[in-house]
Short mmCIF file of C-alpha atoms and ligand atoms in Angstrom, two decimals:
data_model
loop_
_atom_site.label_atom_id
_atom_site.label_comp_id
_atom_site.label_asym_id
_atom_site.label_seq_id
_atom_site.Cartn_x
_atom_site.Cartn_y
_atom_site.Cartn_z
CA UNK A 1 55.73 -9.37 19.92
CA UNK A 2 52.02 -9.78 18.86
CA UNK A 3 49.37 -11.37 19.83
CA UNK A 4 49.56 -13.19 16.15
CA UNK A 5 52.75 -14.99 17.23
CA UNK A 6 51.03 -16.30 20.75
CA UNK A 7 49.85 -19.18 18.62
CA UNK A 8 45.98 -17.97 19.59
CA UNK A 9 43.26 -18.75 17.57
CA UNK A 10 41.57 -16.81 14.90
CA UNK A 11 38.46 -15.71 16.26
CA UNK A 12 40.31 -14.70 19.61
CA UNK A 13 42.49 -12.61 17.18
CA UNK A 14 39.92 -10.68 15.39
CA UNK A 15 37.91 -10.12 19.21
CA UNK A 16 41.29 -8.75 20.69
CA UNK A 17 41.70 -6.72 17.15
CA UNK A 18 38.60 -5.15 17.33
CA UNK A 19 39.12 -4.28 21.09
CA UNK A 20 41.69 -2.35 20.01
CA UNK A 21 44.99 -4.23 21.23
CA UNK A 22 48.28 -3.45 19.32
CA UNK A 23 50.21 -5.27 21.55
CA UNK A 24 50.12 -7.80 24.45
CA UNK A 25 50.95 -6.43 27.38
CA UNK A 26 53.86 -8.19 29.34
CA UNK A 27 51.74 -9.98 31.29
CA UNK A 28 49.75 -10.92 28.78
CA UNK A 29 53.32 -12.05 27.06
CA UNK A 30 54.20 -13.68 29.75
CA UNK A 31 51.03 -15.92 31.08
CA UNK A 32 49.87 -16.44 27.34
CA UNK A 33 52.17 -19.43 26.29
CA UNK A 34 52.62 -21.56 29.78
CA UNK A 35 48.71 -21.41 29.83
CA UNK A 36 48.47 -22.50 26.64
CA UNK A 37 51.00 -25.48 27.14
CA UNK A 38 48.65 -26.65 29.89
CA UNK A 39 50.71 -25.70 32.87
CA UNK A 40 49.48 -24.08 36.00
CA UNK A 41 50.91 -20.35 36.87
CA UNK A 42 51.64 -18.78 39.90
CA UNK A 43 50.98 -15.09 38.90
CA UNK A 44 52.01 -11.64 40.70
CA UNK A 45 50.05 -8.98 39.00
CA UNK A 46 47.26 -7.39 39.75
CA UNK A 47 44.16 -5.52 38.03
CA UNK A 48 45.57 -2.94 35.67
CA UNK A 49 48.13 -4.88 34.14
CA UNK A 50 45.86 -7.02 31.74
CA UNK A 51 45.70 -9.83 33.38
CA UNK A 52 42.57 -10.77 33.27
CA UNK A 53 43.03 -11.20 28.86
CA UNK A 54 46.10 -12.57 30.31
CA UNK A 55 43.80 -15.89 31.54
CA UNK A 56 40.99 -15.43 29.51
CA UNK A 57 42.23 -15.80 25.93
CA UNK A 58 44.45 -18.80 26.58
CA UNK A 59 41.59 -20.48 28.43
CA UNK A 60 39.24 -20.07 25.61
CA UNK A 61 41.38 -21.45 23.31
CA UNK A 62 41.96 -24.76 25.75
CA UNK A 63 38.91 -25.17 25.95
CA UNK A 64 38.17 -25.10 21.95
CA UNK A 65 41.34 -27.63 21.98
CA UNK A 66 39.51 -29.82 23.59
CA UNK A 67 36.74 -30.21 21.05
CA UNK A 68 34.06 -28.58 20.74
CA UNK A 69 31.01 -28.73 23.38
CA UNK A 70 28.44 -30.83 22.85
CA UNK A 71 24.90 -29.04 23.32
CA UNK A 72 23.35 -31.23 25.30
CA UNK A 73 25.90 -32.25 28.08
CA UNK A 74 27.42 -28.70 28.20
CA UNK A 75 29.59 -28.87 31.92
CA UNK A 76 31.52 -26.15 33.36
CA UNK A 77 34.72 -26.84 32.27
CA UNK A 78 36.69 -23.71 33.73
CA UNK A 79 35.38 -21.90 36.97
CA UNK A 80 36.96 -18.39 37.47
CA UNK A 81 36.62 -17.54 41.48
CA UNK A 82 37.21 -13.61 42.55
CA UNK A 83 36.73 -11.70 45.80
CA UNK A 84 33.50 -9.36 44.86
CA UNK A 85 30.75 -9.07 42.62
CA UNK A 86 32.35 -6.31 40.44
CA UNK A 87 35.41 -8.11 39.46
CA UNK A 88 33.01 -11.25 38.53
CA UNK A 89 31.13 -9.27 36.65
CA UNK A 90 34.30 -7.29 34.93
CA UNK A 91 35.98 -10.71 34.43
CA UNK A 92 32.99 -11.77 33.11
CA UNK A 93 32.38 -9.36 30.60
CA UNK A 94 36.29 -9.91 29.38
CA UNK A 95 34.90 -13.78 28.60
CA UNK A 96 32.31 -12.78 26.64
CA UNK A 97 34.14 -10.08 24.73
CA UNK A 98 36.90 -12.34 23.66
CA UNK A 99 34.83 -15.50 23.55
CA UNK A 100 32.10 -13.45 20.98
CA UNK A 101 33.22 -15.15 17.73
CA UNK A 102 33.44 -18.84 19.72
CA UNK A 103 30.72 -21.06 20.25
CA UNK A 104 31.33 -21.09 24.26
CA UNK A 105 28.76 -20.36 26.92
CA UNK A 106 29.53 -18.35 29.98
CA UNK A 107 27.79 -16.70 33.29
CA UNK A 108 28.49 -15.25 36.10
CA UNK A 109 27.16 -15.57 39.54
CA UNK A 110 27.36 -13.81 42.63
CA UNK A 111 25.41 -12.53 46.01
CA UNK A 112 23.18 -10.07 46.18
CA UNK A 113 21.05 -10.41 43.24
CA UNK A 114 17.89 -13.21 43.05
CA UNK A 115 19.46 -16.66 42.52
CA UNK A 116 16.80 -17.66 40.20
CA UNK A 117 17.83 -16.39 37.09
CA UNK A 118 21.79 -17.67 38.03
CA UNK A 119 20.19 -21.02 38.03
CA UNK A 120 17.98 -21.07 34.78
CA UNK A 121 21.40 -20.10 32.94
CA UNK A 122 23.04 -23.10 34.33
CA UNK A 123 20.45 -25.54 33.71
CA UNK A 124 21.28 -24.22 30.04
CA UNK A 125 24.82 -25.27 30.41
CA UNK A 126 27.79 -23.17 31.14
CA UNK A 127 31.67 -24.16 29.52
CA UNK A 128 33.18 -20.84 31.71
CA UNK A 129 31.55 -19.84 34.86
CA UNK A 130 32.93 -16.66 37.16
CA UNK A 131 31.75 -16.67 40.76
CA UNK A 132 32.07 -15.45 44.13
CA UNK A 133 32.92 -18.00 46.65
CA UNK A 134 29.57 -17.46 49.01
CA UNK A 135 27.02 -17.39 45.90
CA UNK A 136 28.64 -20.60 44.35
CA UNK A 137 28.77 -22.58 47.46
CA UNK A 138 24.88 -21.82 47.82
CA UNK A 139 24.50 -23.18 44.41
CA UNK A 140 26.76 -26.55 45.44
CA UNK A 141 24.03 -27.05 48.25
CA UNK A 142 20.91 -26.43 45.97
CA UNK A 143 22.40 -28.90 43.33
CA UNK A 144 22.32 -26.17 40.89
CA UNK A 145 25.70 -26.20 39.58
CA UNK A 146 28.21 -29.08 38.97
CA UNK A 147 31.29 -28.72 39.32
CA UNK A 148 33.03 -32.41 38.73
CA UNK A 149 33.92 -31.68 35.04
CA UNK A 150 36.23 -28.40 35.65
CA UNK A 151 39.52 -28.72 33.53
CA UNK A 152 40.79 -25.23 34.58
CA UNK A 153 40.89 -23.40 37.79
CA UNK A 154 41.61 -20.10 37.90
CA UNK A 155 41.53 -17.57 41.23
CA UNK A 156 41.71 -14.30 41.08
CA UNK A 157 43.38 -11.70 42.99
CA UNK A 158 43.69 -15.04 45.58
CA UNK A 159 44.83 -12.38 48.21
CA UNK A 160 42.11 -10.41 48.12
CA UNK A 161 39.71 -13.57 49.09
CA UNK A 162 42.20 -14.60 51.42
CA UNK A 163 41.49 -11.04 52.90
CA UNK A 164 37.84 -11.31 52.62
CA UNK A 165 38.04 -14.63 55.02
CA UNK A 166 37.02 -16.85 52.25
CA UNK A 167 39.69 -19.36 52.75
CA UNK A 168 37.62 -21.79 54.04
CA UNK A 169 35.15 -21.56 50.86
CA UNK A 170 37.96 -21.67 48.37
CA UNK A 171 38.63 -25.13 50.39
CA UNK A 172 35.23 -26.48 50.34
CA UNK A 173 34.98 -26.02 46.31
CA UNK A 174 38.26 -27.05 45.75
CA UNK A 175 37.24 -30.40 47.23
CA UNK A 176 34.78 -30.77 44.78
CA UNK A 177 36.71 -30.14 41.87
CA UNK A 178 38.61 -33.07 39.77
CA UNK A 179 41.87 -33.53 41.06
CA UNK A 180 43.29 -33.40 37.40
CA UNK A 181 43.18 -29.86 36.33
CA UNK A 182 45.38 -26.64 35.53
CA UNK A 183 45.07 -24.56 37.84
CA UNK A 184 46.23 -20.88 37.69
CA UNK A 185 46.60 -18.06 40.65
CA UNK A 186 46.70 -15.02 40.19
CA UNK A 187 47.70 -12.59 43.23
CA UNK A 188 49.14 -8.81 44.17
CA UNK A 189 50.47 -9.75 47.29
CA UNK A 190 51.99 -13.31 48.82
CA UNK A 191 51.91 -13.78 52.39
CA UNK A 192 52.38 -17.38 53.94
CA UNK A 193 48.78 -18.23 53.65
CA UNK A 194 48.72 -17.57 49.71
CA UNK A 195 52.08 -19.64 49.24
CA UNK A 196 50.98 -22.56 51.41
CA UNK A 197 47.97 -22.29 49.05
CA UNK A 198 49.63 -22.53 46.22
CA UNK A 199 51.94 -25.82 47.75
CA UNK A 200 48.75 -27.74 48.24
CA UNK A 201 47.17 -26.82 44.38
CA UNK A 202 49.50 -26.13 42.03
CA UNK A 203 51.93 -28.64 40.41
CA UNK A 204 55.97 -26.93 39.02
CA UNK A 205 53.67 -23.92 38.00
CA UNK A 206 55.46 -21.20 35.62
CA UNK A 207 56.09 -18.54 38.29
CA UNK A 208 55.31 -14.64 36.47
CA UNK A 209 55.28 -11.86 37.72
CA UNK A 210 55.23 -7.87 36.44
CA UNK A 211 56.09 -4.94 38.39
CA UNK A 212 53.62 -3.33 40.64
CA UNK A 213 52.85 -0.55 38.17
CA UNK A 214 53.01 2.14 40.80
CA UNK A 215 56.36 1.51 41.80
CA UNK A 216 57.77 0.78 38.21
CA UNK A 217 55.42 2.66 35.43
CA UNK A 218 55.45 5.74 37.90
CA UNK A 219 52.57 6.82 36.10
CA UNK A 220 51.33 7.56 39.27
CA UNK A 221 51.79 10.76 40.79
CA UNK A 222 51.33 10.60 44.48
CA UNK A 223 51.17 13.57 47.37
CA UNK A 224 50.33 13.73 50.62
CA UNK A 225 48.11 16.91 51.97
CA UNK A 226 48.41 16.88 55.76
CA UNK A 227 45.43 18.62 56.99
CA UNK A 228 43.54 18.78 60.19
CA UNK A 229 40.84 15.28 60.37
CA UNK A 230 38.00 17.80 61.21
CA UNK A 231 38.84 19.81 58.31
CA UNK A 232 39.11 16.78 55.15
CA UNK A 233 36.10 17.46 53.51
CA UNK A 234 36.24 20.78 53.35
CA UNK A 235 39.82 21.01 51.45
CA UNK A 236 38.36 17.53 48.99
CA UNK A 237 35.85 20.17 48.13
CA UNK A 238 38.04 22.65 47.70
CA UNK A 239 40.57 20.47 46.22
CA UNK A 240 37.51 19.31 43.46
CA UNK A 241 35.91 22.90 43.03
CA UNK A 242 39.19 24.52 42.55
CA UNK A 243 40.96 22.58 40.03
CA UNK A 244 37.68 21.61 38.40
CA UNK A 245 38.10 17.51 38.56
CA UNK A 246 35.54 16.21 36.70
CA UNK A 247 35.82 12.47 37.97
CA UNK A 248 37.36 11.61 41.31
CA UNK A 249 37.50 8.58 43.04
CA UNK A 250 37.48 8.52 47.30
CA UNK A 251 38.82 6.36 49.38
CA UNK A 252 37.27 6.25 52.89
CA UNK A 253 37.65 3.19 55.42
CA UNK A 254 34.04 2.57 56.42
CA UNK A 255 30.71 2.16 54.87
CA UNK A 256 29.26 5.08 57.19
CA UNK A 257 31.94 7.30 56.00
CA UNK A 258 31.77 7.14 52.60
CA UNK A 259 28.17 7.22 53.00
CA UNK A 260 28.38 10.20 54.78
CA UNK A 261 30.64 12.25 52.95
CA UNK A 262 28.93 11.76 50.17
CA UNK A 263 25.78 13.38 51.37
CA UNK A 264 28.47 15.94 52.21
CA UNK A 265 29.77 16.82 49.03
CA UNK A 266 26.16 17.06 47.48
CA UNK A 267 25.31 19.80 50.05
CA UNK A 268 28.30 21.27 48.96
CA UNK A 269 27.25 20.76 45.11
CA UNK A 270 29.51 18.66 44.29
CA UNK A 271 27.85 15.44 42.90
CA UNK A 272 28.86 12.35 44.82
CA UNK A 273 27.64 8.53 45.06
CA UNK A 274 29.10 6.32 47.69
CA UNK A 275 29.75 2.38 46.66
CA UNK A 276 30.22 -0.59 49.61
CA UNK A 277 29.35 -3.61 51.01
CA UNK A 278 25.90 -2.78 52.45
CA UNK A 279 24.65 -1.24 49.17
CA UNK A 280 22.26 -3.33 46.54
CA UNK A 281 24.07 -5.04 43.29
CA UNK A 282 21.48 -2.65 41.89
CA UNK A 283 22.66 0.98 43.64
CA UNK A 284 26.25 -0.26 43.08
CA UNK A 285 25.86 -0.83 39.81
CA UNK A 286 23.85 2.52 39.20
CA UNK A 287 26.33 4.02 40.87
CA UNK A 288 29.25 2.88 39.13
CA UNK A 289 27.26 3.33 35.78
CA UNK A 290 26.36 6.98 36.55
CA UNK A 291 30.44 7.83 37.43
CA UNK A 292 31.68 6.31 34.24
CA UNK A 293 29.50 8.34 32.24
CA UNK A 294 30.30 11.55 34.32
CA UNK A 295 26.64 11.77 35.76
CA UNK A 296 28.31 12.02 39.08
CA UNK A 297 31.95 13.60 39.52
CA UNK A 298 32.74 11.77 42.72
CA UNK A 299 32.76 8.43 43.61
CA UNK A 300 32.97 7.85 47.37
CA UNK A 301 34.28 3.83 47.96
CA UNK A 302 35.50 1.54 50.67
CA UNK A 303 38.59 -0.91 49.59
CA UNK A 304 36.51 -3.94 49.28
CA UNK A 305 33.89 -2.25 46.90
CA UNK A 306 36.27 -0.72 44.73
CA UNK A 307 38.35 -3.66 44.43
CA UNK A 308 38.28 -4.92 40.72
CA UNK A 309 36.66 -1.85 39.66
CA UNK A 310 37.91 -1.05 35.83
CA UNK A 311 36.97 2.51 34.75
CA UNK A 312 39.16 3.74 32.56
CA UNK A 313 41.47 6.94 31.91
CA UNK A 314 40.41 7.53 36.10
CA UNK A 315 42.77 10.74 36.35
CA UNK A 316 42.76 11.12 40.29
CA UNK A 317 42.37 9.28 43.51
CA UNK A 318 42.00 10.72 46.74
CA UNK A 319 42.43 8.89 50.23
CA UNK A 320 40.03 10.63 52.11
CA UNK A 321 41.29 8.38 54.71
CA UNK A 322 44.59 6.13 54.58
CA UNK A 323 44.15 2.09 54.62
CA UNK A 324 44.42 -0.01 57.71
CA UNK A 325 46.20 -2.03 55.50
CA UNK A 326 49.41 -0.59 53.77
CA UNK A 327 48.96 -2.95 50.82
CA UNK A 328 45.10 -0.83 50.37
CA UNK A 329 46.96 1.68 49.19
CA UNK A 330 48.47 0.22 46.45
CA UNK A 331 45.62 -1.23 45.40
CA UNK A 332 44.16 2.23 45.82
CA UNK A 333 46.70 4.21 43.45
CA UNK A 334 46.50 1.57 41.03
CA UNK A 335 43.09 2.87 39.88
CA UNK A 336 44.89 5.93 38.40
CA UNK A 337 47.33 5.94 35.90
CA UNK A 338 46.02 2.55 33.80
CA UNK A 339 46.75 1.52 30.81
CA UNK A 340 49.52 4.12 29.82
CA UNK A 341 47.71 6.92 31.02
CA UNK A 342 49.14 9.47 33.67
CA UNK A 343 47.35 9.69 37.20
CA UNK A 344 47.34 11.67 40.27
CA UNK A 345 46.52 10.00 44.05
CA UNK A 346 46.25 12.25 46.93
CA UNK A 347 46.30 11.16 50.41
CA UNK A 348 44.60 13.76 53.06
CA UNK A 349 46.67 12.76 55.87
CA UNK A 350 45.56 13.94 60.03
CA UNK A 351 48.06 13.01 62.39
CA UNK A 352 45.83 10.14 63.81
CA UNK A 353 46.97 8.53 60.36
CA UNK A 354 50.96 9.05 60.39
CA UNK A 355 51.60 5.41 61.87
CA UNK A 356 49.72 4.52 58.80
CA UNK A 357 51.46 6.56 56.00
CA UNK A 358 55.02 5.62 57.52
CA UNK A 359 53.40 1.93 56.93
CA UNK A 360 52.79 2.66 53.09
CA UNK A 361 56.15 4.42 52.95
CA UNK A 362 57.99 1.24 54.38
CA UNK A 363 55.64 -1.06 51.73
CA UNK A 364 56.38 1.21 48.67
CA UNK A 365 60.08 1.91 49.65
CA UNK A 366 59.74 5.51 49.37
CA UNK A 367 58.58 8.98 50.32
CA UNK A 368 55.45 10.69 49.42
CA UNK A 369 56.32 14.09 48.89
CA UNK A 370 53.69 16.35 51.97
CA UNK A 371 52.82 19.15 50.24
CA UNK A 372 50.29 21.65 52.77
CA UNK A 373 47.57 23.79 50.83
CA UNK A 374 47.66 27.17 52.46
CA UNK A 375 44.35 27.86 54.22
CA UNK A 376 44.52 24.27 55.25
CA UNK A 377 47.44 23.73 58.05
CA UNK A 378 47.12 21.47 60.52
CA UNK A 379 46.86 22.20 63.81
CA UNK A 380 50.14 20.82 65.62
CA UNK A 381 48.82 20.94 68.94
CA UNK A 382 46.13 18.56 67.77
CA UNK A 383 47.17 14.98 69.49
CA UNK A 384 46.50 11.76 67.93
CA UNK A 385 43.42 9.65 68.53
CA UNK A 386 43.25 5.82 67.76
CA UNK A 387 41.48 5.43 64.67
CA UNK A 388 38.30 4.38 64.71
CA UNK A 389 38.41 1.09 62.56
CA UNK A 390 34.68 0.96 61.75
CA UNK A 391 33.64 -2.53 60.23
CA UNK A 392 34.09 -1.30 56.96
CA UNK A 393 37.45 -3.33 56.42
CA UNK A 394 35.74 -5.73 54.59
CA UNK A 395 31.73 -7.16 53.88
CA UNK A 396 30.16 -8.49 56.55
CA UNK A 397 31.86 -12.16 56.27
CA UNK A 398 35.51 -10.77 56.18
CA UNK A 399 38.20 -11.53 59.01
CA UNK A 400 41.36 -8.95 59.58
CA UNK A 401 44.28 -11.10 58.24
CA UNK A 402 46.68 -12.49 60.77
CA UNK A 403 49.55 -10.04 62.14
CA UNK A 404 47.98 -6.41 60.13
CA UNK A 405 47.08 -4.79 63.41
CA UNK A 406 47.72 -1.04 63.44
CA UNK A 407 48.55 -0.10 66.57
CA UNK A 408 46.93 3.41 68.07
CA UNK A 409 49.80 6.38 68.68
CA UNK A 410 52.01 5.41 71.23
CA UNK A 411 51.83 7.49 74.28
CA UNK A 412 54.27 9.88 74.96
CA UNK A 413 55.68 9.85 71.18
CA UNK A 414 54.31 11.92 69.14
CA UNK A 415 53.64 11.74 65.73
CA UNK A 416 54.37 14.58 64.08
CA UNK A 417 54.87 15.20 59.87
CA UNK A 418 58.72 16.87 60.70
CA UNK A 419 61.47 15.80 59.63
CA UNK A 420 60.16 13.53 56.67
CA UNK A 421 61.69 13.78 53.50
CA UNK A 422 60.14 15.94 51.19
CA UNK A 423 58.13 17.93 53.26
CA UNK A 424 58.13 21.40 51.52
CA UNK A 425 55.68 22.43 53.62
CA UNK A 426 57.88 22.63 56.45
CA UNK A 427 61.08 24.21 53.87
CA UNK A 428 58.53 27.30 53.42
CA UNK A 429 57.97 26.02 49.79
CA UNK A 430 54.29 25.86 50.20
CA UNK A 431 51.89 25.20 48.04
CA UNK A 432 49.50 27.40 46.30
CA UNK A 433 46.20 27.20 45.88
CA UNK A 434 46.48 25.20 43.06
CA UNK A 435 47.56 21.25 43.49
CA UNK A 436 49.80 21.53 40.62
CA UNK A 437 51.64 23.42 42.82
CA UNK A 438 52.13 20.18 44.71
CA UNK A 439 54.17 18.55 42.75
P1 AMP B 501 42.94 -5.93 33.72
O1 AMP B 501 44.26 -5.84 34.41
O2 AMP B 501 42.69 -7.26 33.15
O3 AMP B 501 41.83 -5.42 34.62
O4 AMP B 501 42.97 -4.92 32.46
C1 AMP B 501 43.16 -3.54 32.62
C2 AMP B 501 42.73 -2.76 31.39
O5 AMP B 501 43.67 -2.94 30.33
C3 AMP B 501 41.38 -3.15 30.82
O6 AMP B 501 40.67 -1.96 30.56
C4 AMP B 501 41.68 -3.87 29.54
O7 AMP B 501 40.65 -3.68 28.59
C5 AMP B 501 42.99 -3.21 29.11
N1 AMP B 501 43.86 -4.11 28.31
C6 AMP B 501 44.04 -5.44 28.49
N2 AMP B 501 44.93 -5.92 27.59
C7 AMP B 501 45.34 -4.88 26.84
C8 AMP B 501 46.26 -4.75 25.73
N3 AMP B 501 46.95 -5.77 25.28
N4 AMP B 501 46.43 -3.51 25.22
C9 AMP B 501 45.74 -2.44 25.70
N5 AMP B 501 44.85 -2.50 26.73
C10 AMP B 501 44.65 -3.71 27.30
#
């Protein structure tokens, strides 16, 4: 199937031609039509799978359906709402890519960058506007942006600003939106609050969904290294140094951590940037700039920040630290291994984090193989702490969602990493110092 035969337009053929795209993928094959036909969509996908073309070039072509804009009353006519400021600006630059040979305007706006400029751009007039929920509702109350003229809808990764404690946000501009609109939601995950969502907005939507690609692709190869909590950063060095990684991306649960191991790893010469909440647009985007191009081989993140974040080819993922939240970690993985490309994702696992990893194990219905690096055993006599949740779950105005509690160790059980399946380390099948070994 091509993206000829979708029925898209010409100049949204020649953009996605020149972008390189043989094929749609089946997302993309899937969302492509219903959009098209005007109906709303209840999607299961998340970033990775293509979704985001999978939205954007049937909502251009609507919106040239629908005649095109007149200069001088130019209204947003489809508003594009994600979690963070990355994936805006990701989701934005998709627009404008596909949208180059059509006479539609777009922008973006989101916190943590002068308003100013976000408002000159919509005085202009805007046919597509991507925001964050916080930096759109300030424009709402300034009388910057109007919103009463939006045909589509679309939110993105819906969970994720769920998450984030946005709910009540995503209410507030849905209440100033026409009532008449298609409306599409796009979402990894779907607890109760994302399906009630969905009741109250979207009318007999075309339900789609694609495999996780971790669990079906299994592009992904994933390991766990238990190892000692004191001694983490020294084996990611080691880890780095000894098979030569040239880009890595690190997982650590709070702002201060990543922080801090980053500082680490430059003492130990290994070039590192950290990316979060509490960071600058500007020393985010530096620092996600200087990774891509290999200026810097690590890049130290917390889930929020690296939500949304495209960089392509990423061949390995480390959890410095497992998620709070099982469903992290797929999220996680799922920045290896993209677009047909083979990944690796490493979890360094203490056993203040096995409650945790049996989580992830339960959510993605199997084993990870524990493979132990010799030099770096842990200490069994070592008894688990509570982990210290930090507030880097989220930015500043996130909530923990309803019922995700991880509860500390229980007394008198302990954890321990015997008896799980695949645990070499344990069958005296242990690995050398080499992480190929590992698998
Ligand atoms: P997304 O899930 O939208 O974040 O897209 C993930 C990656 O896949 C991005 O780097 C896209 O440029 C790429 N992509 C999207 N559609 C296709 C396609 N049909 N063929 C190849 N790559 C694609």
């Amino acid at each position: 199937m091509s993206f000829e035969s979708l029925g898209l337009r010409a100049e949204l053929l020649r953009a996605v031609s020149e972008k390189g795209y043989s094929e749609p993928t089946p997302i993309q094959l899937q969302a492509i039509p219903p959009v098209l036909e005007g109906r709303d969509i209840m999607g299961g996908a998340q970033t990775g799978t293509g979704k985001t073309a999978g939205f954007t070039l049937p909502l251009l072509h609507r919106l040239m359906s629908a005649g095109k804009p007149e200069k001088a009353h130019r209204a947003v006519r489809a508003l594009v709402l994600t979690p963070t400021r990355e994936l805006a600006a990701q989701v934005s630059e998709s627009v404008e890519t596909y949208g180059k040979y059509l006479p539609l305007k777009s922008t973006v706006i989101y916190g943590g960058v002068g308003i100013n400029p976000q408002i000159q751009k919509l005085r202009k007039g805007v046919d597509i506007l991507v925001a964050t929920p916080g930096r759109l509702l300030d424009h709402v109350s300034q009388k910057t942006v109007d919103l009463s003229k939006v045909d589509i809808l679309v939110l993105d990764e819906a969970d994720r600003m769920l998450d984030m404690g946005f709910i009540r946000d995503i209410r507030k501009v849905l209440a100033l939106l026409p009532r008449q609109k298609q409306t599409l939601l796009f979402s990894a995950t779907f607890s109760d609050e994302i399906k009630r969502l969905a009741d109250d907005l979207l009318r007999s939507p075309a339900l789609i969904e694609v495999a996780r690609r971790n669990t079906a692709c299994e592009l992904v190869t994933q390991v766990v290294h238990p190892v000692d909590k004191s001694r983490k950063r020294e084996l990611l060095s080691y880890l780095i140094g000894s098979n030569n990684w040239k880009q890595v991306l690190v997982f650590n649960r709070t702002k201060h951590g990543a922080n801090r191991l980053a500082e680490q790893l430059n003492t130990d010469g290994i070039t590192a940037s950290a990316i979060h909440g509490n960071k600058s647009q500007g020393a985010r985007t530096k620092a996600l700039a200087d990774f891509k191009s290999g200026k810097v081989r690590v890049l130290v993140a917390t889930d929020i920040a690296a939500r949304g974040l495209d960089i392509n080819q990423l061949p390995h993922v480390v959890n410095f630290e497992l998620p709070n939240v099982a469903e992290d970690y797929v999220h996680r993985i799922g920045r290896t291994g993209r677009a047909g490309n083979e990944g690796e994702a490493m979890s360094l696992v203490c056993v203040d984090e096995l409650k945790l990893l049996k989580d992830i194990e339960r959510l993605i219905k199997r084993g990870i193989p524990k493979v132990v690096i010799e030099g770096y055993e842990p200490d069994l006599s070592i008894k688990p702490e509570p982990i210290n949740r930090g507030r880097g779950r989220a930015q500043q105005t996130a909530r923990k969602p309803a019922g995700k509690k991880t509860a500390p160790a229980r007394n008198g059980q302990r954890p321990s990493f015997k008896g799980r399946s695949n645990n070499q380390s344990r069958s005296g099948n242990r690995a050398r110092h080499s992480s190929q070994n590992a698998r």
